[in-house]
mmCIF file of C-alpha atoms in Angstrom:
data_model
loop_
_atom_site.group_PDB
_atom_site.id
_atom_site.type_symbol
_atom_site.label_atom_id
_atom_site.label_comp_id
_atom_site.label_asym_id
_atom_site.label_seq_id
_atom_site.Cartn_x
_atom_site.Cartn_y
_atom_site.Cartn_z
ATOM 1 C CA UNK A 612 0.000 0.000 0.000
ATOM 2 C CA UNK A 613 1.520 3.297 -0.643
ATOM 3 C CA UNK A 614 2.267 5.322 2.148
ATOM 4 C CA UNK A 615 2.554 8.768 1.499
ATOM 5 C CA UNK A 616 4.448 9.692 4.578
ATOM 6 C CA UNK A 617 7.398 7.561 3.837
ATOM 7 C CA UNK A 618 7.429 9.174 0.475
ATOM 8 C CA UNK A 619 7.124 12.544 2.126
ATOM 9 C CA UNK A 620 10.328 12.017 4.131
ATOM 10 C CA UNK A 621 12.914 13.522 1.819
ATOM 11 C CA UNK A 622 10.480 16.447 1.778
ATOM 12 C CA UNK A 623 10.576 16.804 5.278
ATOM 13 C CA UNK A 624 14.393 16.379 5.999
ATOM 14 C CA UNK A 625 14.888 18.830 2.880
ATOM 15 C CA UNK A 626 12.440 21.419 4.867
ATOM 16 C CA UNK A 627 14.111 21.025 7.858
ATOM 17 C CA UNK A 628 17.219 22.087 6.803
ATOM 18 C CA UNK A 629 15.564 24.647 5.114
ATOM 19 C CA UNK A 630 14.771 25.886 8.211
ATOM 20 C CA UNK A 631 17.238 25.922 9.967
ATOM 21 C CA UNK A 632 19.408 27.684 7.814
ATOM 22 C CA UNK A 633 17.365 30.292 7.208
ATOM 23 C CA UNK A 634 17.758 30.923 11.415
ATOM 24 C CA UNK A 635 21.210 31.192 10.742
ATOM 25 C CA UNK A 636 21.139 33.677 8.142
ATOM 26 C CA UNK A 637 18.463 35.469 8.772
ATOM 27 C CA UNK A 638 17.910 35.547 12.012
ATOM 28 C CA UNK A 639 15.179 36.259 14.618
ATOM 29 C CA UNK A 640 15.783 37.481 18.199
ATOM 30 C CA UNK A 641 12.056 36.842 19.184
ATOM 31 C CA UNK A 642 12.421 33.538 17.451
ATOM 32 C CA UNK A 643 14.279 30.202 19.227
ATOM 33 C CA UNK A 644 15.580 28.448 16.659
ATOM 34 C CA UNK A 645 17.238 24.842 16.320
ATOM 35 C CA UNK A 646 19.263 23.495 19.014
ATOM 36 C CA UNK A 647 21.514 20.703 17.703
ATOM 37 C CA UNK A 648 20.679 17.845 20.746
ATOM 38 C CA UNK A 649 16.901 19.123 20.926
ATOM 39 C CA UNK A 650 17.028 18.450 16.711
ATOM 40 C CA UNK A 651 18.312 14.823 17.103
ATOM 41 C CA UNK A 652 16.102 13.696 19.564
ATOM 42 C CA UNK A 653 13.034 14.933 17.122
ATOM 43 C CA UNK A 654 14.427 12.851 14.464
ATOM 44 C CA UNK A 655 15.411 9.688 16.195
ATOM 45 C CA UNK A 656 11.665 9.960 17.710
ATOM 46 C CA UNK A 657 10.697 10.500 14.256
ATOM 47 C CA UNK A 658 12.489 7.381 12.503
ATOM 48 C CA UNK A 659 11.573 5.448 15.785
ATOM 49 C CA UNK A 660 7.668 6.078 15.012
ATOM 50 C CA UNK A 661 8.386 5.104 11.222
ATOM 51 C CA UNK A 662 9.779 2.135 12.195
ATOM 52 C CA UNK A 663 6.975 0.994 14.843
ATOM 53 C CA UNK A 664 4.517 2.506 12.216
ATOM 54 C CA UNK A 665 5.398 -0.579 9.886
ATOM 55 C CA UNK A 666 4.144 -3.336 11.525
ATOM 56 C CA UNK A 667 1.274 -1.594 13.184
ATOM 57 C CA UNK A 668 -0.369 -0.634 9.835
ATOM 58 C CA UNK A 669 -0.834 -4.163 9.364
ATOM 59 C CA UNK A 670 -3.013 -4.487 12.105
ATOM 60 C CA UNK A 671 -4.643 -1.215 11.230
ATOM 61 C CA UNK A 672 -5.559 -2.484 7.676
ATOM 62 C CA UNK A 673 -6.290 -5.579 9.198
ATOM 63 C CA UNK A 674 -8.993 -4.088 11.681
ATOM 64 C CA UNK A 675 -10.425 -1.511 9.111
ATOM 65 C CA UNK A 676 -10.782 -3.913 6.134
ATOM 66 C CA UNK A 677 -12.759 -6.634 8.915
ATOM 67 C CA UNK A 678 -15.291 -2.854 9.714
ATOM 68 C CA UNK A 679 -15.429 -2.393 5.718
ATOM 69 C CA UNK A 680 -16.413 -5.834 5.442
ATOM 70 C CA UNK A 681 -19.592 -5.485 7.983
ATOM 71 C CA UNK A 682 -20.333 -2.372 6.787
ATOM 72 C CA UNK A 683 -24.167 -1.936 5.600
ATOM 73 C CA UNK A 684 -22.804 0.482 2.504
ATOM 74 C CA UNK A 685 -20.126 0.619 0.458
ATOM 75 C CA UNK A 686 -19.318 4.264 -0.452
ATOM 76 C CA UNK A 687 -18.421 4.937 -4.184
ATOM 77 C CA UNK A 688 -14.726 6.331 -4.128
ATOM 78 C CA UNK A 689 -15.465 7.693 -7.337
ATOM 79 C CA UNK A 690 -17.893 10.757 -5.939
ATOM 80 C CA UNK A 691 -16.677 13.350 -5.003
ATOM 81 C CA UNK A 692 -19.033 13.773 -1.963
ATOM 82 C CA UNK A 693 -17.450 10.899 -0.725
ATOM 83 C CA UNK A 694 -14.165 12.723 -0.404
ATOM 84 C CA UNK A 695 -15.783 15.613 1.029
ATOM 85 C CA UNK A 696 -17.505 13.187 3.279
ATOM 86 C CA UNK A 697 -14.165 11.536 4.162
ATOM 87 C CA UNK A 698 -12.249 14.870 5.328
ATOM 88 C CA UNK A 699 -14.687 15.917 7.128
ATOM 89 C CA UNK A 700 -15.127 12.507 9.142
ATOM 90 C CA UNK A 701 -11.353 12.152 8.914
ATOM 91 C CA UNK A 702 -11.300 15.822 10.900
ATOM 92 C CA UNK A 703 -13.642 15.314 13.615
ATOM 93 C CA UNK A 704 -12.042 12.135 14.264
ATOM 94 C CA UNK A 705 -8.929 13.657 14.612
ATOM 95 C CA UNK A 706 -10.317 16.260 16.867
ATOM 96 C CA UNK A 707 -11.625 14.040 19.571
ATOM 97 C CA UNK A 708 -8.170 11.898 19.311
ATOM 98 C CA UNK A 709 -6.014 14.923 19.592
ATOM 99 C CA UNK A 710 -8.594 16.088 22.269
ATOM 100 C CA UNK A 711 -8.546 13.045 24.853
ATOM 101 C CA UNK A 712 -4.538 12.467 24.264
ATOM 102 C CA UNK A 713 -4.494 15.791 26.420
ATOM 103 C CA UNK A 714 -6.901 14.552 28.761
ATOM 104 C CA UNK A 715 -6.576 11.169 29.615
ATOM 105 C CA UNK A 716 -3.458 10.558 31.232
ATOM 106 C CA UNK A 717 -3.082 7.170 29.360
ATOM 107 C CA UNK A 718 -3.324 8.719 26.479
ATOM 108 C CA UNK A 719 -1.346 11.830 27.445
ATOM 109 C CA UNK A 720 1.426 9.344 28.373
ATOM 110 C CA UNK A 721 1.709 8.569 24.112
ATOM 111 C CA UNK A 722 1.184 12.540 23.196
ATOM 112 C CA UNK A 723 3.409 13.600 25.300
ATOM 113 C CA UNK A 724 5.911 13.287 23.342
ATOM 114 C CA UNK A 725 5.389 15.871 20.675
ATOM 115 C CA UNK A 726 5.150 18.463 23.513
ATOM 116 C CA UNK A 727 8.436 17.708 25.099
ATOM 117 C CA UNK A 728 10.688 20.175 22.844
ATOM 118 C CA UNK A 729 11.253 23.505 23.869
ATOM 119 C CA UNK A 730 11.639 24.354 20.543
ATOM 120 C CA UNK A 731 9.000 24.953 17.635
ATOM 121 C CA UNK A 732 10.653 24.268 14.058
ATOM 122 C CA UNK A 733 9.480 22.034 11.559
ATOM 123 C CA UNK A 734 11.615 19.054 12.963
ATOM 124 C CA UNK A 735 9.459 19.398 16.388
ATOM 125 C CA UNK A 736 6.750 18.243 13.943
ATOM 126 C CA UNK A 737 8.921 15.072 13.591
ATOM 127 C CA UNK A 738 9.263 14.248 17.541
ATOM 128 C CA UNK A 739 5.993 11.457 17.439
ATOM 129 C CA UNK A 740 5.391 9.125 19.832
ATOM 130 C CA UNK A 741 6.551 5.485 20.032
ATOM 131 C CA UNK A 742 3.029 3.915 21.430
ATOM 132 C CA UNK A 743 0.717 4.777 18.323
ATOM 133 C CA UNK A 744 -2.047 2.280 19.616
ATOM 134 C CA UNK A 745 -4.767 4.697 21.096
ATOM 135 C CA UNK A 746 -5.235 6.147 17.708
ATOM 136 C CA UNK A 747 -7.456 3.022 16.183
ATOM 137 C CA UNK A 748 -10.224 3.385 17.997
ATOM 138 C CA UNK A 749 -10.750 6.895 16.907
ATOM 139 C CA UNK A 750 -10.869 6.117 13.063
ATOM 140 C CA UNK A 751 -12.286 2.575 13.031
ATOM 141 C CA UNK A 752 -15.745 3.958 13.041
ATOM 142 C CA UNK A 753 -15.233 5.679 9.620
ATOM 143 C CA UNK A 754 -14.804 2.177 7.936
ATOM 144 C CA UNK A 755 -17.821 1.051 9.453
ATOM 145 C CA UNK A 756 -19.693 4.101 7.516
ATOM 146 C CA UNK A 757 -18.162 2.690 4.034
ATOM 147 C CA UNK A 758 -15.124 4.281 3.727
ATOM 148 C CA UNK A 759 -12.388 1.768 2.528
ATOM 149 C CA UNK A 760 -9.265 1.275 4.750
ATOM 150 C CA UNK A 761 -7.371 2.717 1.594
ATOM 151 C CA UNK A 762 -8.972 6.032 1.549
ATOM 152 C CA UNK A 763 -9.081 6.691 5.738
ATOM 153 C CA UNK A 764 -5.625 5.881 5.706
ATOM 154 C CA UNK A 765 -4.503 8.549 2.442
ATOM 155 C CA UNK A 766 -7.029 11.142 4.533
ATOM 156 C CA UNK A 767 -5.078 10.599 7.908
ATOM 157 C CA UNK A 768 -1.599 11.136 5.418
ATOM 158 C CA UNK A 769 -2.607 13.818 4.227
ATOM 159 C CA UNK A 770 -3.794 15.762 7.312
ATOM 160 C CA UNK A 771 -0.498 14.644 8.752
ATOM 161 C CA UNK A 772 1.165 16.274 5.742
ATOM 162 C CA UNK A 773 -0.485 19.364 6.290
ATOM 163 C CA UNK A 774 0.200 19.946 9.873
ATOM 164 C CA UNK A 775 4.199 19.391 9.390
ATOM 165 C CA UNK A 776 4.186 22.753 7.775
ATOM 166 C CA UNK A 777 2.182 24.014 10.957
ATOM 167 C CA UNK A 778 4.998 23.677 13.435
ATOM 168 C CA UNK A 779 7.320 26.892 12.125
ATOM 169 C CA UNK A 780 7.806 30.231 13.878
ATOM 170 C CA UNK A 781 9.188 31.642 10.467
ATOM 171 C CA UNK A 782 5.439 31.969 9.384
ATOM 172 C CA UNK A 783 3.435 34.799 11.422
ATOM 173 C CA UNK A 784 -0.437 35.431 11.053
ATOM 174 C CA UNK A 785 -1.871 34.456 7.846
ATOM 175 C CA UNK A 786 -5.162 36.256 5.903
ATOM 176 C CA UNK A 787 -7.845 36.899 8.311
ATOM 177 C CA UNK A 788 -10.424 34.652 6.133
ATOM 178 C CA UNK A 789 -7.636 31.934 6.445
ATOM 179 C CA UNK A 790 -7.184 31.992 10.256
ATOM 180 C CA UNK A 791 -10.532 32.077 10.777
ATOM 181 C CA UNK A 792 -11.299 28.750 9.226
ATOM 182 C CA UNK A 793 -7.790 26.877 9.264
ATOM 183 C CA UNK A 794 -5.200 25.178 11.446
ATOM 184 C CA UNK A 795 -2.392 27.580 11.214
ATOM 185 C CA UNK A 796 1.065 28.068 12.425
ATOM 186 C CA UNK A 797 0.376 30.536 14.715
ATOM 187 C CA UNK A 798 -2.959 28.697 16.166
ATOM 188 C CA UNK A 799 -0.428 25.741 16.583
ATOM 189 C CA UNK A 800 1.886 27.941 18.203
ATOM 190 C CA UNK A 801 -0.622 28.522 20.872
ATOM 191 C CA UNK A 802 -1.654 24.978 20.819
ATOM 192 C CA UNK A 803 2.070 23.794 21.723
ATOM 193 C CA UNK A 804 2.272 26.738 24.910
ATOM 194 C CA UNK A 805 3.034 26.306 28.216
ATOM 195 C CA UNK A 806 1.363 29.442 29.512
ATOM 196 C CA UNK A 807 -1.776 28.710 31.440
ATOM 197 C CA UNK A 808 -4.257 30.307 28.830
ATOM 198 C CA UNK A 809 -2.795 28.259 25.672
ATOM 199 C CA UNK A 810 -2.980 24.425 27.345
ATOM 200 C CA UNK A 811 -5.740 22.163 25.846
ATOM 201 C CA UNK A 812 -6.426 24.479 23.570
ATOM 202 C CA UNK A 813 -6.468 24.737 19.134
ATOM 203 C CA UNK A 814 -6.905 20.758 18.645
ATOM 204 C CA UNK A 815 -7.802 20.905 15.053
ATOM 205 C CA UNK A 816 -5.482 19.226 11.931
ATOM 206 C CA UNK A 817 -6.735 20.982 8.967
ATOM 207 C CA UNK A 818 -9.359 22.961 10.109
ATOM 208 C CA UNK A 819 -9.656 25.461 13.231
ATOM 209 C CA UNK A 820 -13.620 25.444 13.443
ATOM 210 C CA UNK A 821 -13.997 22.361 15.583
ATOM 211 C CA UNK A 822 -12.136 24.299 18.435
ATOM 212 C CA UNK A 823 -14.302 27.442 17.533
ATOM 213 C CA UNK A 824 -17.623 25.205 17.876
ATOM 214 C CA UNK A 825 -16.468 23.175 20.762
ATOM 215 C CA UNK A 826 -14.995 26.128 22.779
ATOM 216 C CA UNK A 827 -11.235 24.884 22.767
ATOM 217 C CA UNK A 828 -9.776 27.818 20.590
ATOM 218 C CA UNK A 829 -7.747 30.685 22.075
ATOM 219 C CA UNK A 830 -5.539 32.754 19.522
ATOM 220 C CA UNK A 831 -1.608 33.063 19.583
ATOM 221 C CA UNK A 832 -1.513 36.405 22.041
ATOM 222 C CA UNK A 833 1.031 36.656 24.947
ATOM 223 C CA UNK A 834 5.074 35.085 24.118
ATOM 224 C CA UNK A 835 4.358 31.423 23.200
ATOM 225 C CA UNK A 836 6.849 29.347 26.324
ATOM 226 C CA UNK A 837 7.188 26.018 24.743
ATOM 227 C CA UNK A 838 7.450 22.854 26.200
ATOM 228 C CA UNK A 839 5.699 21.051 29.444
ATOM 229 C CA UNK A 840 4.371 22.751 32.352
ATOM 230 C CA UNK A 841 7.162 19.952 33.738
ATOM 231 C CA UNK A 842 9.932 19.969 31.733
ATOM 232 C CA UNK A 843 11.910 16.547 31.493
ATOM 233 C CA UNK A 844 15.705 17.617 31.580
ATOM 234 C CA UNK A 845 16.623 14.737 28.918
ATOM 235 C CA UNK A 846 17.429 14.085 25.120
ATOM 236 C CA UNK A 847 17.647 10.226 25.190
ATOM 237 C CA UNK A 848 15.048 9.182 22.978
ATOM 238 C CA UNK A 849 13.923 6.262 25.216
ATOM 239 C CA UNK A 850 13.363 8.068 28.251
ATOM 240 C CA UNK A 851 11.098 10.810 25.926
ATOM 241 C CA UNK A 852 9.032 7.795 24.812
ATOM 242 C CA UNK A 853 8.241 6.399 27.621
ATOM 243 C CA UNK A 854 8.890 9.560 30.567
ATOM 244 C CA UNK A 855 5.015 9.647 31.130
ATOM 245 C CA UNK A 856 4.178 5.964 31.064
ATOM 246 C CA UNK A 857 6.888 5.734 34.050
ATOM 247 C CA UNK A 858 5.470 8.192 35.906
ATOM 248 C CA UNK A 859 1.903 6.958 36.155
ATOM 249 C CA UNK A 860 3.731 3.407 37.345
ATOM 250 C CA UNK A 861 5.228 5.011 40.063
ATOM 251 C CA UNK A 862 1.816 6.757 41.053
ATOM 252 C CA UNK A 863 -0.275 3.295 40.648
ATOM 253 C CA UNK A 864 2.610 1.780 43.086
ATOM 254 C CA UNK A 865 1.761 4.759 46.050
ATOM 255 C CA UNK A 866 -1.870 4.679 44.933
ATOM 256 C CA UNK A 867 -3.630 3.812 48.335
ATOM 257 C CA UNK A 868 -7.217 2.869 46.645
ATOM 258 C CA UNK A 869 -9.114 1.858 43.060
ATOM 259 C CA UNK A 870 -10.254 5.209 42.639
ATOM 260 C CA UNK A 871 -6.795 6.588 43.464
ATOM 261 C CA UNK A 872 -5.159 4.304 40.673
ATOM 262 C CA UNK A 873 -8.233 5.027 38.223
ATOM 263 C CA UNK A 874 -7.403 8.287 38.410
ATOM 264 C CA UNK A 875 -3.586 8.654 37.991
ATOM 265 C CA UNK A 876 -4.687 6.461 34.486
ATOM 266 C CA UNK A 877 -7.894 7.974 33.406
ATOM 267 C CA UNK A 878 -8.172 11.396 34.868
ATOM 268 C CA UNK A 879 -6.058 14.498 33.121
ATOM 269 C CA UNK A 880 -2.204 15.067 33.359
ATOM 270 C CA UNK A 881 -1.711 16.412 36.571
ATOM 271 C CA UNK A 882 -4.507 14.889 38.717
ATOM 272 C CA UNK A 883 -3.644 13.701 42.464
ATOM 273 C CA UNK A 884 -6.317 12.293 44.933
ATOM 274 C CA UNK A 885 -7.979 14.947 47.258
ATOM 275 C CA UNK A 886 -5.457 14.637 50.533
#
């Protein structure tokens, strides 16, 4: 099956340097640039994902093609409505994903990951998470409407595509009409904040208007401070995987009830028992 991400790589790499030698020419005091040790870490996280990525779309086509299969309709990949139909399922699906990976802890634990730089350039984009399992559930539905397993996984490559060019500071505010209705680098600026007003906030891929209709969106305002409102002081790739997942073992071990260790899994980042 082709995989339009793999083919995208060169693209990427290409962009990235790109990038980053445009901050050394021209460059921007208000701007952070690349950091050589922060940049390797988003790449081996990168190529780690790709790697894991390979055998787990097996069992992705493998579970979508068994919900085509026992769907009640088949739709026609030749309309055009049923493209239109796809993004827009393919959107809101990747709303609620991107929506519950900030608040459910389990879930945060995978996510986490692509917040951990305290940088924003295009190879932060690249810093993905080694545990891709919680996206499935998220996107099995759409076969079950009668979108083949081909199509929901060129939608999902495509969105993907789009939001790697999201994750720049070399890009300010776009036309008005444009950052009204779209995912742009400066509503993913916000989105990747530290500061109080920008966390759990602009979860759209493509679009913006799920965050205006939901009540999730704040614009790009005060100085974006990237990172974690915890910062882990670490560039081994291993220990960004799997920081999170370590951390909610260590509560579950001083958890002193069940509703205790429910909550240090299910509950939001952050949550501790009432003393």
């Amino acid at each position: 099956m082709f995989d339009l991400i793999l083919h995208a790589i060169p693209v990427f790499v290409l962009c990235v340097v790109l990038e980053a030698l445009s901050f050394r020419y021209l460059a921007d005091d208000d701007e952070l640039g690349y950091e050589s040790r922060d940049t390797r870490t988003s790449l081996a996280m990168g190529i780690g994902s790709s790697i894991i990525n390979i055998g787990w779309k097996l069992v992705v086509v493998a579970t979508y093609a068994g919900l085509y299969l026992l769907a009640p309709v088949h739709l026609p990949t030749h309309n055009p409505l049923t493209w239109v139909g796809l993004f827009f399922a393919d959107e809101i699906a990747y709303y609620w994903y991107h929506r519950t990976h900030h608040t459910i802890r389990l879930f945060w634990a995978s996510h986490v990951v692509h917040h951990s730089s305290r940088r924003y350039n295009l190879s932060t984009a690249l810093r993905q998470p080694w545990t891709p399992f919680t996206a499935l559930p998220y996107w099995a539905p759409l076969a079950l409407l009668g979108f083949p397993p081909w199509m929901i996984l060129l939608q999902q490559s495509i969105s993907l595509l789009y939001q790697f060019f999201v994750h720049t500071e070399r890009v300010g505010m776009l036309w008005r009409p444009l950052e009204f209705v779209m995912n742009t680098p400066s509503h993913h600026r916000a989105h990747h904040g530290s500061n109080t007003q920008y966390l759990d906030k602009n979860y759209g891929g493509i679009l913006i208007i799920w965050d205006r209709l939901f009540g999730t969106f704040e614009p790009e305002g005060e100085r974006v401070v990237y990172g974690l409102t915890k910062n882990i002081e670490t560039f081994n790739p291993l220990r960004v995987a799997t920081h999170e997942f370590a951390a909610i073992l260590g509560d579950l071990r001083r958890a002193h009830s069940w509703g205790a260790a429910f909550g240090y899994v299910f509950r939001g980042p952050g949550w501790s028992p009432e003393p």
